[in-house]
Amino acid sequence: MRPAHLLLAVLVAAIWGVNFTVIEIGLDHFPPLLFSALRFLVAALPAVFFVGRPKVAWKWIVGVGLSLGVAKFGFVFVGMDAGMPAGLSSLVLQIQAVFTALIAFAVLGERLTRIRVLGMAVAFAGIGVAAVDEGTAGPLGAFALVVAGAACWGVSNVLTRKAAPPDALNFMVWVSTVPVLPLLALSLLTEGPRRDLDALRSLDLAGAGTVLFVAWVSTVLGFGAWGWLLRRHPASTVAPFSLLVPVFGMSSAALFLGEPVSPLRWCAAVLLVGGVALTSLVPGRKVVEAVAQTPEADPSVRVVQPVTQTPATTSRTPVVEAVAQPTEPARRSFVV
């Protein structure tokens, strides 16, 4: 990777880490669901007029829009508004990689190797340590909401793998059109029209700046740059930089918000980031049965000829295996 590309990968991780601090500031200006709705509204407009028509079926756009935009961000923003610290949120959300692997195993038949299972166990141990740390400093209910958001993120990741969008930025911009109305409706029902109107009437430069950052800088610029890197470098080269997100998240929260980082939280960070690395950066491979898929029917599979040796003879048995299955970190969603 060129130095300029390396710096871009670090910059994207920094943007996504600092984004949690910006969200924390934005929650001082908006109710959480309204804030989330504004994020996607501004991310979609005017970008939707410049990225071209959707390049995947609408069922995938709607599915990811609901699971990622409404469920994941709804849980996370409400959890942070209820007292979940920004830095800890940036760390705990990384458990989405474990949820992604588990859901992909159940739905897509992706293999769970021993190393990946070990990584999941280590990551969940990190979540346990983080829960103990949060229990001494804030409400566990808010912690649980962010974990629920991570689980919904896992669902959206699997849907994204199924969609296999050829243009990441185009996909994300169209996905951003889906959550706007559901989030606005939920905000009116749960947060109240008076509270929403008061927030919009009292909008100042700081509040507007937070919306612009989470929409254009974090979503459009960050996701566009990440997709650009993935088109030029192997996923195994680009994906590890996402592990820097909680580092920048906790550091920026400590620097700008005065959020303390206890020794217990550092311990949770080591366990969680290490477990996520084992879970998501160790490639998996899905074997496809010959009766279900043939090379002629699908160009993504090929016939390989492993040699099976016995004391008496040597034979070749054709095996159909998947090529370029979306089990690499390239298919993970890193939008925050």
Short mmCIF file of C-alpha atoms in Angstrom, two decimals:
data_model
loop_
_atom_site.label_atom_id
_atom_site.label_comp_id
_atom_site.label_asym_id
_atom_site.label_seq_id
_atom_site.Cartn_x
_atom_site.Cartn_y
_atom_site.Cartn_z
CA MET A 1 0.00 0.00 0.00
CA ARG A 2 1.33 3.43 -0.96
CA PRO A 3 2.03 5.87 1.89
CA ALA A 4 -0.77 8.14 0.65
CA HIS A 5 -3.23 5.24 0.63
CA LEU A 6 -2.07 4.16 4.08
CA LEU A 7 -2.65 7.67 5.40
CA LEU A 8 -6.11 7.68 3.82
CA ALA A 9 -7.00 4.42 5.58
CA VAL A 10 -5.84 5.87 8.91
CA LEU A 11 -7.76 9.08 8.20
CA VAL A 12 -11.00 7.17 7.59
CA ALA A 13 -10.52 5.25 10.85
CA ALA A 14 -9.90 8.56 12.62
CA ILE A 15 -13.04 10.10 11.09
CA TRP A 16 -15.15 7.16 12.20
CA GLY A 17 -13.62 7.23 15.68
CA VAL A 18 -14.09 10.97 16.16
CA ASN A 19 -17.63 10.56 14.82
CA PHE A 20 -18.73 9.13 18.17
CA THR A 21 -17.60 12.29 19.93
CA VAL A 22 -19.48 14.37 17.36
CA ILE A 23 -22.60 12.25 17.94
CA GLU A 24 -22.30 12.89 21.68
CA ILE A 25 -22.18 16.63 21.02
CA GLY A 26 -25.07 16.42 18.56
CA LEU A 27 -27.24 14.70 21.15
CA ASP A 28 -27.06 17.90 23.19
CA HIS A 29 -28.90 19.63 20.32
CA PHE A 30 -31.34 16.99 19.04
CA PRO A 31 -33.43 14.10 20.34
CA PRO A 32 -31.63 10.89 19.32
CA LEU A 33 -34.09 9.57 16.72
CA LEU A 34 -34.52 12.98 15.10
CA PHE A 35 -30.72 13.35 14.99
CA SER A 36 -30.39 9.98 13.29
CA ALA A 37 -33.11 10.88 10.77
CA LEU A 38 -31.36 14.16 9.94
CA ARG A 39 -28.09 12.29 9.48
CA PHE A 40 -29.55 10.11 6.74
CA LEU A 41 -31.58 12.90 5.17
CA VAL A 42 -28.48 15.06 4.72
CA ALA A 43 -26.38 12.07 3.62
CA ALA A 44 -28.93 11.21 0.93
CA LEU A 45 -29.52 14.75 -0.31
CA PRO A 46 -28.22 15.97 -2.63
CA ALA A 47 -25.84 12.99 -3.15
CA VAL A 48 -28.65 10.76 -4.46
CA PHE A 49 -28.85 12.96 -7.58
CA PHE A 50 -25.16 12.44 -8.42
CA VAL A 51 -24.44 8.75 -7.76
CA GLY A 52 -26.70 7.34 -10.46
CA ARG A 53 -29.49 4.81 -10.20
CA PRO A 54 -29.34 1.95 -7.67
CA LYS A 55 -27.12 -0.92 -8.81
CA VAL A 56 -28.71 -3.61 -6.65
CA ALA A 57 -32.30 -4.73 -6.12
CA TRP A 58 -34.48 -2.54 -3.95
CA LYS A 59 -35.13 -5.40 -1.54
CA TRP A 60 -31.48 -5.20 -0.44
CA ILE A 61 -31.52 -1.42 -0.18
CA VAL A 62 -34.67 -1.50 1.96
CA GLY A 63 -33.40 -4.41 4.07
CA VAL A 64 -30.08 -2.76 4.84
CA GLY A 65 -31.75 0.62 5.29
CA LEU A 66 -34.08 -0.77 7.97
CA SER A 67 -31.55 -2.97 9.78
CA LEU A 68 -28.66 -0.50 9.63
CA GLY A 69 -30.31 2.89 9.47
CA VAL A 70 -33.40 2.40 11.62
CA ALA A 71 -32.48 -0.43 14.01
CA LYS A 72 -28.71 -0.10 14.44
CA PHE A 73 -28.50 3.68 14.58
CA GLY A 74 -31.77 3.94 16.48
CA PHE A 75 -30.44 1.70 19.25
CA VAL A 76 -27.00 3.36 19.29
CA PHE A 77 -28.21 6.96 19.34
CA VAL A 78 -30.84 6.22 22.00
CA GLY A 79 -28.28 4.28 24.03
CA MET A 80 -25.76 7.12 23.88
CA ASP A 81 -28.47 9.62 24.77
CA ALA A 82 -29.36 7.42 27.77
CA GLY A 83 -25.81 7.64 29.11
CA MET A 84 -23.55 5.29 27.15
CA PRO A 85 -20.19 7.12 26.80
CA ALA A 86 -18.97 7.95 23.30
CA GLY A 87 -15.58 6.27 23.64
CA LEU A 88 -17.03 3.10 25.11
CA SER A 89 -19.68 3.03 22.37
CA SER A 90 -16.97 3.11 19.70
CA LEU A 91 -15.38 0.09 21.37
CA VAL A 92 -18.46 -1.99 22.14
CA LEU A 93 -19.89 -1.60 18.63
CA GLN A 94 -16.95 -3.59 17.25
CA ILE A 95 -18.65 -6.73 18.57
CA GLN A 96 -20.69 -6.44 15.36
CA ALA A 97 -17.98 -8.52 13.69
CA VAL A 98 -18.83 -11.44 15.99
CA PHE A 99 -22.57 -11.07 15.39
CA THR A 100 -21.86 -10.93 11.65
CA ALA A 101 -19.89 -14.18 11.77
CA LEU A 102 -22.59 -15.94 13.80
CA ILE A 103 -25.43 -14.78 11.54
CA ALA A 104 -23.43 -15.64 8.42
CA PHE A 105 -22.82 -19.12 9.85
CA ALA A 106 -26.56 -19.62 10.46
CA VAL A 107 -27.85 -18.01 7.26
CA LEU A 108 -25.09 -18.30 4.67
CA GLY A 109 -23.44 -21.49 5.86
CA GLU A 110 -20.06 -19.83 6.36
CA ARG A 111 -17.57 -21.97 8.19
CA LEU A 112 -16.52 -21.15 11.75
CA THR A 113 -12.93 -22.22 12.23
CA ARG A 114 -11.46 -22.87 15.65
CA ILE A 115 -9.53 -19.63 15.48
CA ARG A 116 -12.68 -17.64 14.69
CA VAL A 117 -14.58 -19.32 17.54
CA LEU A 118 -11.67 -18.48 19.85
CA GLY A 119 -11.83 -14.89 18.63
CA MET A 120 -15.55 -14.72 19.40
CA ALA A 121 -14.96 -16.02 22.92
CA VAL A 122 -12.22 -13.44 23.50
CA ALA A 123 -14.40 -10.64 22.10
CA PHE A 124 -17.37 -11.59 24.30
CA ALA A 125 -15.00 -11.65 27.28
CA GLY A 126 -14.09 -8.09 26.34
CA ILE A 127 -17.79 -7.17 26.25
CA GLY A 128 -18.17 -8.66 29.73
CA VAL A 129 -15.28 -6.58 31.06
CA ALA A 130 -16.69 -3.49 29.35
CA ALA A 131 -20.10 -4.16 30.94
CA VAL A 132 -18.49 -4.35 34.37
CA ASP A 133 -16.70 -1.07 33.67
CA GLU A 134 -19.89 0.62 32.48
CA GLY A 135 -21.81 -0.78 35.46
CA THR A 136 -19.56 1.21 37.74
CA ALA A 137 -20.02 4.43 35.76
CA GLY A 138 -23.38 4.44 33.98
CA PRO A 139 -26.65 2.65 33.22
CA LEU A 140 -26.38 -0.92 31.94
CA GLY A 141 -29.58 -0.41 29.97
CA ALA A 142 -27.79 2.08 27.73
CA PHE A 143 -24.94 -0.41 27.34
CA ALA A 144 -27.43 -3.11 26.28
CA LEU A 145 -28.95 -0.79 23.66
CA VAL A 146 -25.56 -0.28 22.01
CA VAL A 147 -24.92 -4.05 22.03
CA ALA A 148 -28.35 -4.50 20.40
CA GLY A 149 -27.28 -1.96 17.80
CA ALA A 150 -24.17 -4.04 17.11
CA ALA A 151 -26.37 -7.12 16.59
CA CYS A 152 -28.53 -5.23 14.09
CA TRP A 153 -25.34 -4.10 12.36
CA GLY A 154 -24.45 -7.77 11.99
CA VAL A 155 -27.78 -8.40 10.26
CA SER A 156 -27.15 -5.52 7.85
CA ASN A 157 -23.65 -6.83 7.10
CA VAL A 158 -25.04 -10.21 6.06
CA LEU A 159 -27.68 -8.53 3.89
CA THR A 160 -24.93 -6.43 2.30
CA ARG A 161 -22.98 -9.59 1.53
CA LYS A 162 -26.03 -11.04 -0.17
CA ALA A 163 -26.56 -7.83 -2.12
CA ALA A 164 -22.87 -7.66 -3.17
CA PRO A 165 -23.12 -4.03 -4.35
CA PRO A 166 -20.63 -3.21 -7.14
CA ASP A 167 -20.44 0.44 -6.05
CA ALA A 168 -20.17 0.96 -2.29
CA LEU A 169 -20.85 4.71 -2.33
CA ASN A 170 -23.86 4.37 -4.63
CA PHE A 171 -25.24 1.66 -2.35
CA MET A 172 -24.74 3.65 0.86
CA VAL A 173 -26.32 6.81 -0.54
CA TRP A 174 -29.44 4.91 -1.67
CA VAL A 175 -29.56 3.03 1.64
CA SER A 176 -29.57 6.43 3.36
CA THR A 177 -32.89 7.28 1.71
CA VAL A 178 -34.69 4.43 3.51
CA PRO A 179 -34.40 5.28 7.25
CA VAL A 180 -35.46 8.93 7.02
CA LEU A 181 -39.26 8.54 7.19
CA PRO A 182 -39.30 5.60 9.67
CA LEU A 183 -36.95 7.45 12.02
CA LEU A 184 -38.97 10.66 11.75
CA ALA A 185 -42.16 8.72 12.51
CA LEU A 186 -40.55 7.02 15.52
CA SER A 187 -39.25 10.37 16.72
CA LEU A 188 -42.70 11.95 16.53
CA LEU A 189 -44.25 8.99 18.36
CA THR A 190 -41.66 8.57 21.12
CA GLU A 191 -39.91 11.93 21.44
CA GLY A 192 -42.89 14.11 20.62
CA PRO A 193 -43.47 16.77 17.96
CA ARG A 194 -42.92 19.60 20.44
CA ARG A 195 -39.45 18.37 21.36
CA ASP A 196 -38.54 17.92 17.69
CA LEU A 197 -39.81 21.39 16.75
CA ASP A 198 -37.96 23.00 19.66
CA ALA A 199 -34.73 21.33 18.53
CA LEU A 200 -35.16 22.53 14.94
CA ARG A 201 -36.14 26.06 15.97
CA SER A 202 -33.11 26.39 18.25
CA LEU A 203 -30.71 24.99 15.65
CA ASP A 204 -27.35 26.76 15.79
CA LEU A 205 -24.01 26.39 13.99
CA ALA A 206 -22.78 23.74 16.42
CA GLY A 207 -25.87 21.60 15.93
CA ALA A 208 -25.80 22.02 12.16
CA GLY A 209 -22.10 21.18 12.16
CA THR A 210 -22.69 17.87 13.92
CA VAL A 211 -25.32 16.88 11.35
CA LEU A 212 -23.02 17.79 8.46
CA PHE A 213 -20.12 15.85 9.98
CA VAL A 214 -22.01 12.62 10.67
CA ALA A 215 -23.74 12.81 7.27
CA TRP A 216 -21.18 14.07 4.78
CA VAL A 217 -17.82 13.47 6.45
CA SER A 218 -18.49 10.17 8.26
CA THR A 219 -21.01 8.60 5.89
CA VAL A 220 -20.39 9.94 2.37
CA LEU A 221 -16.68 10.80 2.53
CA GLY A 222 -15.70 8.00 4.91
CA PHE A 223 -17.61 5.26 3.14
CA GLY A 224 -16.61 6.52 -0.29
CA ALA A 225 -12.91 6.56 0.64
CA TRP A 226 -13.14 3.11 2.21
CA GLY A 227 -14.76 1.69 -0.90
CA TRP A 228 -12.09 3.39 -3.04
CA LEU A 229 -9.36 1.68 -1.01
CA LEU A 230 -11.06 -1.71 -1.23
CA ARG A 231 -11.17 -1.43 -5.02
CA ARG A 232 -7.40 -0.94 -5.12
CA HIS A 233 -6.10 -3.19 -2.36
CA PRO A 234 -6.91 -6.65 -0.96
CA ALA A 235 -9.49 -6.71 1.83
CA SER A 236 -6.91 -8.30 4.12
CA THR A 237 -4.77 -5.17 3.68
CA VAL A 238 -7.51 -2.58 4.20
CA ALA A 239 -9.75 -4.18 6.85
CA PRO A 240 -7.24 -4.14 9.77
CA PHE A 241 -7.31 -0.34 9.76
CA SER A 242 -10.92 -0.50 11.02
CA LEU A 243 -9.53 -1.78 14.32
CA LEU A 244 -8.14 1.73 14.86
CA VAL A 245 -11.69 3.13 15.14
CA PRO A 246 -12.10 2.49 18.90
CA VAL A 247 -8.57 3.82 19.50
CA PHE A 248 -9.51 7.14 17.91
CA GLY A 249 -12.97 6.94 19.47
CA MET A 250 -11.76 6.58 23.05
CA SER A 251 -8.91 9.06 22.54
CA SER A 252 -11.13 11.78 21.06
CA ALA A 253 -13.76 11.27 23.76
CA ALA A 254 -11.09 11.61 26.44
CA LEU A 255 -9.59 14.69 24.75
CA PHE A 256 -12.73 16.63 23.82
CA LEU A 257 -15.32 15.33 26.28
CA GLY A 258 -13.12 14.54 29.26
CA GLU A 259 -14.33 10.94 29.22
CA PRO A 260 -12.15 8.87 31.58
CA VAL A 261 -10.48 5.72 30.29
CA SER A 262 -10.10 3.35 33.23
CA PRO A 263 -7.61 0.45 33.35
CA LEU A 264 -10.62 -1.88 33.14
CA ARG A 265 -11.70 -0.22 29.90
CA TRP A 266 -8.24 -0.63 28.40
CA CYS A 267 -8.40 -4.30 29.34
CA ALA A 268 -11.77 -4.57 27.61
CA ALA A 269 -10.32 -2.82 24.56
CA VAL A 270 -7.44 -5.29 24.27
CA LEU A 271 -9.77 -8.28 24.58
CA LEU A 272 -12.44 -6.93 22.25
CA VAL A 273 -10.13 -5.65 19.51
CA GLY A 274 -8.02 -8.80 19.69
CA GLY A 275 -11.09 -11.02 19.52
CA VAL A 276 -12.54 -9.06 16.61
CA ALA A 277 -9.23 -9.35 14.77
CA LEU A 278 -9.27 -13.13 15.14
CA THR A 279 -12.93 -13.30 14.15
CA SER A 280 -12.97 -11.01 11.13
CA LEU A 281 -9.46 -11.04 9.71
CA VAL A 282 -9.09 -14.82 9.50
CA PRO A 283 -10.68 -15.67 6.13
CA GLY A 284 -13.41 -18.27 5.98
CA ARG A 285 -14.44 -20.32 2.96
CA LYS A 286 -17.76 -21.85 2.08
CA VAL A 287 -17.83 -25.16 0.26
CA VAL A 288 -20.68 -25.61 -2.20
CA GLU A 289 -22.17 -29.01 -2.94
CA ALA A 290 -21.79 -30.14 -6.54
CA VAL A 291 -25.46 -31.05 -6.78
CA ALA A 292 -26.47 -27.53 -5.81
CA GLN A 293 -23.97 -25.56 -7.89
CA THR A 294 -21.90 -26.31 -10.94
CA PRO A 295 -19.11 -24.32 -12.61
CA GLU A 296 -21.23 -23.99 -15.74
CA ALA A 297 -24.17 -22.58 -13.81
CA ASP A 298 -22.18 -20.09 -11.78
CA PRO A 299 -18.85 -18.49 -12.76
CA SER A 300 -18.00 -17.92 -9.10
CA VAL A 301 -17.25 -21.59 -8.56
CA ARG A 302 -14.52 -23.74 -10.01
CA VAL A 303 -13.52 -27.37 -10.01
CA VAL A 304 -10.31 -28.21 -8.20
CA GLN A 305 -8.61 -31.56 -8.28
CA PRO A 306 -7.19 -32.47 -4.89
CA VAL A 307 -5.02 -35.58 -4.91
CA THR A 308 -6.05 -38.32 -2.51
CA GLN A 309 -3.24 -40.83 -1.91
CA THR A 310 -3.59 -44.31 -0.51
CA PRO A 311 -0.92 -47.00 -0.16
CA ALA A 312 -2.29 -48.77 -3.25
CA THR A 313 -3.31 -46.01 -5.60
CA THR A 314 -3.57 -42.31 -6.23
CA SER A 315 -6.89 -40.85 -7.38
CA ARG A 316 -8.27 -37.48 -8.19
CA THR A 317 -11.70 -36.52 -6.88
CA PRO A 318 -13.18 -33.30 -8.22
CA VAL A 319 -14.42 -30.92 -5.57
CA VAL A 320 -16.47 -27.82 -6.22
CA GLU A 321 -15.41 -24.91 -4.07
CA ALA A 322 -16.49 -21.29 -3.96
CA VAL A 323 -14.22 -18.61 -5.33
CA ALA A 324 -14.33 -15.07 -4.05
CA GLN A 325 -17.14 -15.78 -1.65
CA PRO A 326 -18.01 -12.69 0.36
CA THR A 327 -16.51 -13.99 3.59
CA GLU A 328 -13.59 -11.58 3.62
CA PRO A 329 -13.59 -8.35 5.57
CA ALA A 330 -14.26 -6.51 2.32
CA ARG A 331 -17.93 -7.31 2.77
CA ARG A 332 -18.06 -5.96 6.30
CA SER A 333 -19.77 -2.66 6.83
CA PHE A 334 -17.70 -0.10 8.66
CA VAL A 335 -20.10 2.79 8.64
CA VAL A 336 -20.37 4.45 12.05
#
